[in-house]
Coordinates of C-alpha atoms in Angstrom, one line a residue:
Chain A
M14 CA 28.1 117.4 87.7
I15 CA 30.8 115.5 89.6
G16 CA 33.9 114.5 87.6
R17 CA 37.0 112.6 88.6
L18 CA 37.5 111.2 92.1
N19 CA 40.3 113.5 93.1
H20 CA 41.3 111.6 96.2
V21 CA 40.3 109.3 99.1
A22 CA 41.5 110.8 102.4
I23 CA 42.5 108.4 105.2
V24 CA 43.2 109.6 108.7
V25 CA 46.0 107.7 110.4
P26 CA 47.4 107.7 113.9
D27 CA 51.0 107.2 112.8
L28 CA 51.8 108.8 109.5
K29 CA 55.3 107.2 109.1
A30 CA 53.9 103.7 109.8
A31 CA 51.0 104.2 107.4
T32 CA 53.3 105.5 104.7
D33 CA 55.5 102.4 105.2
V34 CA 52.4 100.1 104.8
Y35 CA 51.6 101.7 101.5
R36 CA 55.2 101.8 100.3
S37 CA 56.6 98.5 101.5
T38 CA 53.6 96.2 101.9
L39 CA 51.4 97.4 99.1
G40 CA 54.3 98.6 96.9
A41 CA 52.8 102.0 96.0
K42 CA 54.6 105.2 95.1
V43 CA 54.4 107.6 98.0
S44 CA 55.3 111.3 98.3
A45 CA 57.3 113.1 101.0
E46 CA 55.5 114.3 104.1
E47 CA 54.1 117.8 103.8
D48 CA 53.1 119.9 106.9
Q49 CA 50.0 122.0 106.4
P50 CA 49.9 124.2 109.5
E51 CA 46.9 126.2 108.3
H52 CA 44.9 122.9 107.9
G53 CA 46.2 121.2 111.1
V54 CA 47.4 118.1 109.2
T55 CA 50.5 116.6 107.7
T56 CA 49.9 114.9 104.3
V57 CA 51.4 112.0 102.4
F58 CA 50.1 111.2 98.9
I59 CA 49.9 107.7 97.6
E60 CA 50.1 108.2 93.8
L61 CA 48.1 105.6 91.9
P62 CA 47.8 105.5 88.1
N63 CA 44.2 106.9 88.1
T64 CA 43.8 108.8 91.4
K65 CA 45.5 109.3 94.8
I66 CA 45.1 108.4 98.4
E67 CA 45.8 111.2 100.8
L68 CA 47.1 110.0 104.2
L69 CA 46.4 112.6 106.9
G70 CA 48.3 112.8 110.2
V71 CA 47.7 115.2 113.1
Y72 CA 49.7 118.5 112.9
G73 CA 49.7 120.7 116.0
D74 CA 47.4 121.0 119.0
N75 CA 44.1 121.9 117.3
S76 CA 44.0 119.5 114.4
P77 CA 40.5 119.1 112.9
I78 CA 41.1 115.3 112.6
A79 CA 41.8 114.8 116.4
G80 CA 38.2 114.0 117.1
F81 CA 38.0 111.5 114.3
L82 CA 41.1 109.7 115.7
E83 CA 39.6 109.5 119.1
R84 CA 36.5 107.7 117.6
N85 CA 38.7 105.6 115.2
P86 CA 42.0 104.9 117.0
N87 CA 43.2 102.7 114.2
G88 CA 42.5 105.4 111.6
G89 CA 39.9 105.1 108.8
I90 CA 38.6 106.7 105.6
H91 CA 37.8 110.3 106.4
H92 CA 36.3 111.6 103.1
L93 CA 36.0 111.3 99.3
C94 CA 36.8 114.3 97.1
Y95 CA 35.1 114.7 93.8
E96 CA 36.1 117.3 91.2
V97 CA 33.5 119.9 90.0
P98 CA 33.9 122.6 87.3
N99 CA 32.7 125.5 89.5
I100 CA 32.5 125.5 93.3
E101 CA 29.8 128.3 93.6
E102 CA 27.6 126.5 91.1
A103 CA 28.1 123.2 93.0
R104 CA 27.2 124.9 96.3
D105 CA 24.1 126.4 94.8
R106 CA 23.0 123.1 93.4
M107 CA 23.5 121.3 96.7
V108 CA 21.5 124.0 98.6
K109 CA 18.7 123.8 96.0
R110 CA 18.4 120.1 96.3
G111 CA 18.3 120.3 100.1
A112 CA 21.7 118.8 100.9
R113 CA 23.6 120.3 103.8
V114 CA 26.8 122.2 102.9
L115 CA 29.2 122.6 105.8
G116 CA 30.3 126.2 105.7
E117 CA 31.2 128.4 102.9
P118 CA 33.6 127.7 100.0
K119 CA 37.2 128.0 101.1
I120 CA 40.7 127.3 99.8
G121 CA 41.5 123.6 100.5
A122 CA 44.7 121.8 101.1
H123 CA 45.5 121.8 97.3
G124 CA 45.1 125.5 97.0
K125 CA 41.7 125.2 95.2
P126 CA 38.2 126.2 96.3
V127 CA 36.4 123.4 98.2
I128 CA 33.2 122.7 100.1
F129 CA 32.3 119.8 102.4
L130 CA 28.9 118.1 102.4
H131 CA 27.2 116.5 105.4
P132 CA 27.7 112.7 105.6
K133 CA 24.0 112.1 106.5
D134 CA 22.9 113.5 103.1
F135 CA 25.5 111.4 101.2
C136 CA 25.3 107.7 102.2
G137 CA 27.2 108.2 105.5
T138 CA 30.2 109.6 103.6
L139 CA 31.8 113.0 104.2
V140 CA 32.1 114.4 100.7
E141 CA 34.5 117.2 99.6
L142 CA 33.9 118.9 96.3
E143 CA 36.9 120.6 94.8
E144 CA 37.0 123.0 91.8
A145 CA 39.1 121.3 89.2
Chain B
M1 CA 52.6 96.5 93.4
I2 CA 49.2 98.0 93.6
G3 CA 47.9 99.7 90.5
R4 CA 44.6 101.5 89.8
L5 CA 42.0 102.2 92.4
N6 CA 39.4 99.9 90.9
H7 CA 36.5 101.2 93.1
V8 CA 35.4 102.6 96.4
A9 CA 32.5 100.5 97.9
I10 CA 29.9 102.3 100.0
V11 CA 27.2 100.3 101.9
V12 CA 23.9 102.0 101.9
P13 CA 20.6 101.3 103.8
D14 CA 18.4 102.3 100.9
L15 CA 19.9 101.6 97.4
K16 CA 17.3 103.5 95.5
A17 CA 17.7 106.6 97.6
A18 CA 21.4 106.4 97.5
T19 CA 21.4 106.0 93.7
D20 CA 19.2 109.1 93.5
V21 CA 21.6 111.1 95.6
Y22 CA 24.4 110.3 93.2
R23 CA 22.3 110.8 90.0
S24 CA 20.2 113.8 90.9
T25 CA 22.1 115.7 93.6
L26 CA 25.7 115.0 92.5
G27 CA 24.8 114.6 88.8
A28 CA 26.8 111.4 88.2
K29 CA 26.2 108.7 85.7
V30 CA 24.8 105.6 87.4
S31 CA 24.2 102.0 86.3
A32 CA 21.1 99.9 86.7
E33 CA 20.8 97.8 89.9
E34 CA 22.3 94.3 89.6
D35 CA 21.4 91.6 92.1
Q36 CA 24.3 89.4 93.1
P37 CA 22.7 86.5 95.0
E38 CA 25.9 84.6 95.5
H39 CA 27.5 87.7 97.2
G40 CA 24.4 88.8 99.2
V41 CA 24.3 92.3 97.7
T42 CA 22.7 94.4 95.1
T43 CA 25.1 96.7 93.3
V44 CA 24.8 100.1 91.5
F45 CA 27.9 101.6 89.9
I46 CA 28.6 105.3 89.9
E47 CA 30.7 105.7 86.8
L48 CA 33.3 108.5 87.2
P49 CA 35.9 109.4 84.5
N50 CA 38.8 107.8 86.3
T51 CA 37.3 105.1 88.6
K52 CA 33.9 104.0 90.0
I53 CA 31.9 104.1 93.2
E54 CA 30.2 100.8 94.0
L55 CA 27.0 101.3 96.1
L56 CA 26.1 98.1 97.9
G57 CA 22.6 97.3 99.2
V58 CA 21.5 94.2 101.1
Y59 CA 20.3 91.2 99.1
G60 CA 18.6 88.3 100.9
D61 CA 18.6 87.2 104.5
N62 CA 22.3 86.4 105.0
S63 CA 23.9 89.5 103.5
P64 CA 27.6 89.9 104.5
I65 CA 26.9 93.7 104.8
A66 CA 24.1 93.3 107.3
G67 CA 26.4 93.7 110.3
F68 CA 28.1 96.8 108.8
L69 CA 24.7 98.4 108.4
E70 CA 23.8 97.7 112.0
R71 CA 26.9 99.5 113.2
N72 CA 26.5 102.2 110.5
P73 CA 22.7 102.8 110.0
N74 CA 23.3 105.7 107.7
G75 CA 25.7 103.6 105.6
G76 CA 29.4 104.3 105.0
I77 CA 32.5 103.5 103.1
H78 CA 33.0 99.7 103.3
H79 CA 36.3 99.1 101.4
L80 CA 38.8 100.3 98.8
C81 CA 39.7 98.0 95.9
Y82 CA 43.2 98.2 94.4
E83 CA 44.2 96.3 91.2
V84 CA 47.1 93.9 91.3
P85 CA 48.7 92.0 88.4
N86 CA 48.5 88.5 90.1
I87 CA 46.4 87.6 93.1
E88 CA 48.6 84.6 94.2
E89 CA 51.7 86.8 94.2
A90 CA 49.9 89.5 96.0
R91 CA 48.6 87.1 98.7
D92 CA 52.2 85.7 99.2
R93 CA 53.6 89.2 99.5
M94 CA 51.1 90.2 102.1
V95 CA 51.7 87.0 104.1
K96 CA 55.5 87.5 103.9
R97 CA 55.2 91.0 105.2
G98 CA 53.0 89.9 108.1
A99 CA 49.7 91.5 106.9
R100 CA 46.6 89.5 107.6
V101 CA 44.8 88.1 104.6
L102 CA 41.1 87.3 105.2
G103 CA 40.6 83.8 103.7
E104 CA 41.8 82.4 100.4
P105 CA 41.6 84.0 97.0
K106 CA 38.1 83.7 95.6
I107 CA 36.1 85.0 92.6
G108 CA 34.7 88.5 93.5
A109 CA 31.7 90.4 92.4
H110 CA 33.3 91.3 89.0
G111 CA 34.2 87.7 88.1
K112 CA 37.9 88.2 88.9
P113 CA 40.1 86.7 91.7
V114 CA 40.2 88.8 94.9
I115 CA 41.5 88.8 98.4
F116 CA 40.5 91.0 101.4
L117 CA 43.1 92.4 103.9
H118 CA 42.5 93.1 107.5
P119 CA 41.6 96.7 108.3
K120 CA 43.9 96.8 111.4
D121 CA 46.9 96.2 109.1
F122 CA 45.9 98.9 106.6
C123 CA 45.2 102.2 108.4
G124 CA 41.7 101.1 109.6
T125 CA 40.6 100.4 106.0
L126 CA 39.3 97.1 104.7
V127 CA 41.3 96.6 101.5
E128 CA 40.3 94.4 98.5
L129 CA 42.9 93.4 96.0
E130 CA 41.6 92.4 92.6
E131 CA 43.5 90.7 89.8
A132 CA 43.3 93.2 86.9

């Protein structure tokens, strides 16, 4: 079912410093910052030849990544996002196989339907499935 | 400098169970298990269209991932591996820019020269650079 690795999301305490690490130290191509008020994050994309890294910084007072940063003050990998052909079918497959889906399908940060899967059912990794 | 994301490495407490999650629940193509005694791990590759996920299980009594599993009993993402054209040049660039390189270049699990970079200098993420 799963297709491409769409992105790896990394939460960072200082988005400008993290962007500079990827641009200057690792020599990668980086996008401009983009505020996403409806998701409580500011994003920067590291554009690799085969996939992308999504740097996530806090936006606003109720950011969903604030708790993660409290537990991981240096930042860390937050989730992996795999592409799927159809989000409803993916959700139904997960439920049928006993994996925990966190909430209902919703529109994600890229404007496409997504679901999130519980880390305890996926090797300690928060997994996002995105309709490609 | 960095090129493709070569792989995402995930340490797991039970390699057979983790392989089954990726094969049966997520419906991905998975490789056979491969013991790597010289690296203290057993590997399974999840083959995605654009990159791969490397599941790492403990092999032997002195596995380098044993400590990670003690801190993360459900498993978790261990490192990201980016490809670089030349490992010596990559090492020199990291040193010049003040990033901590963990040890000298050595031959990694894929038979290619690799270095590891300190998580505190890379957004809380352990980074492997592999000569492509």
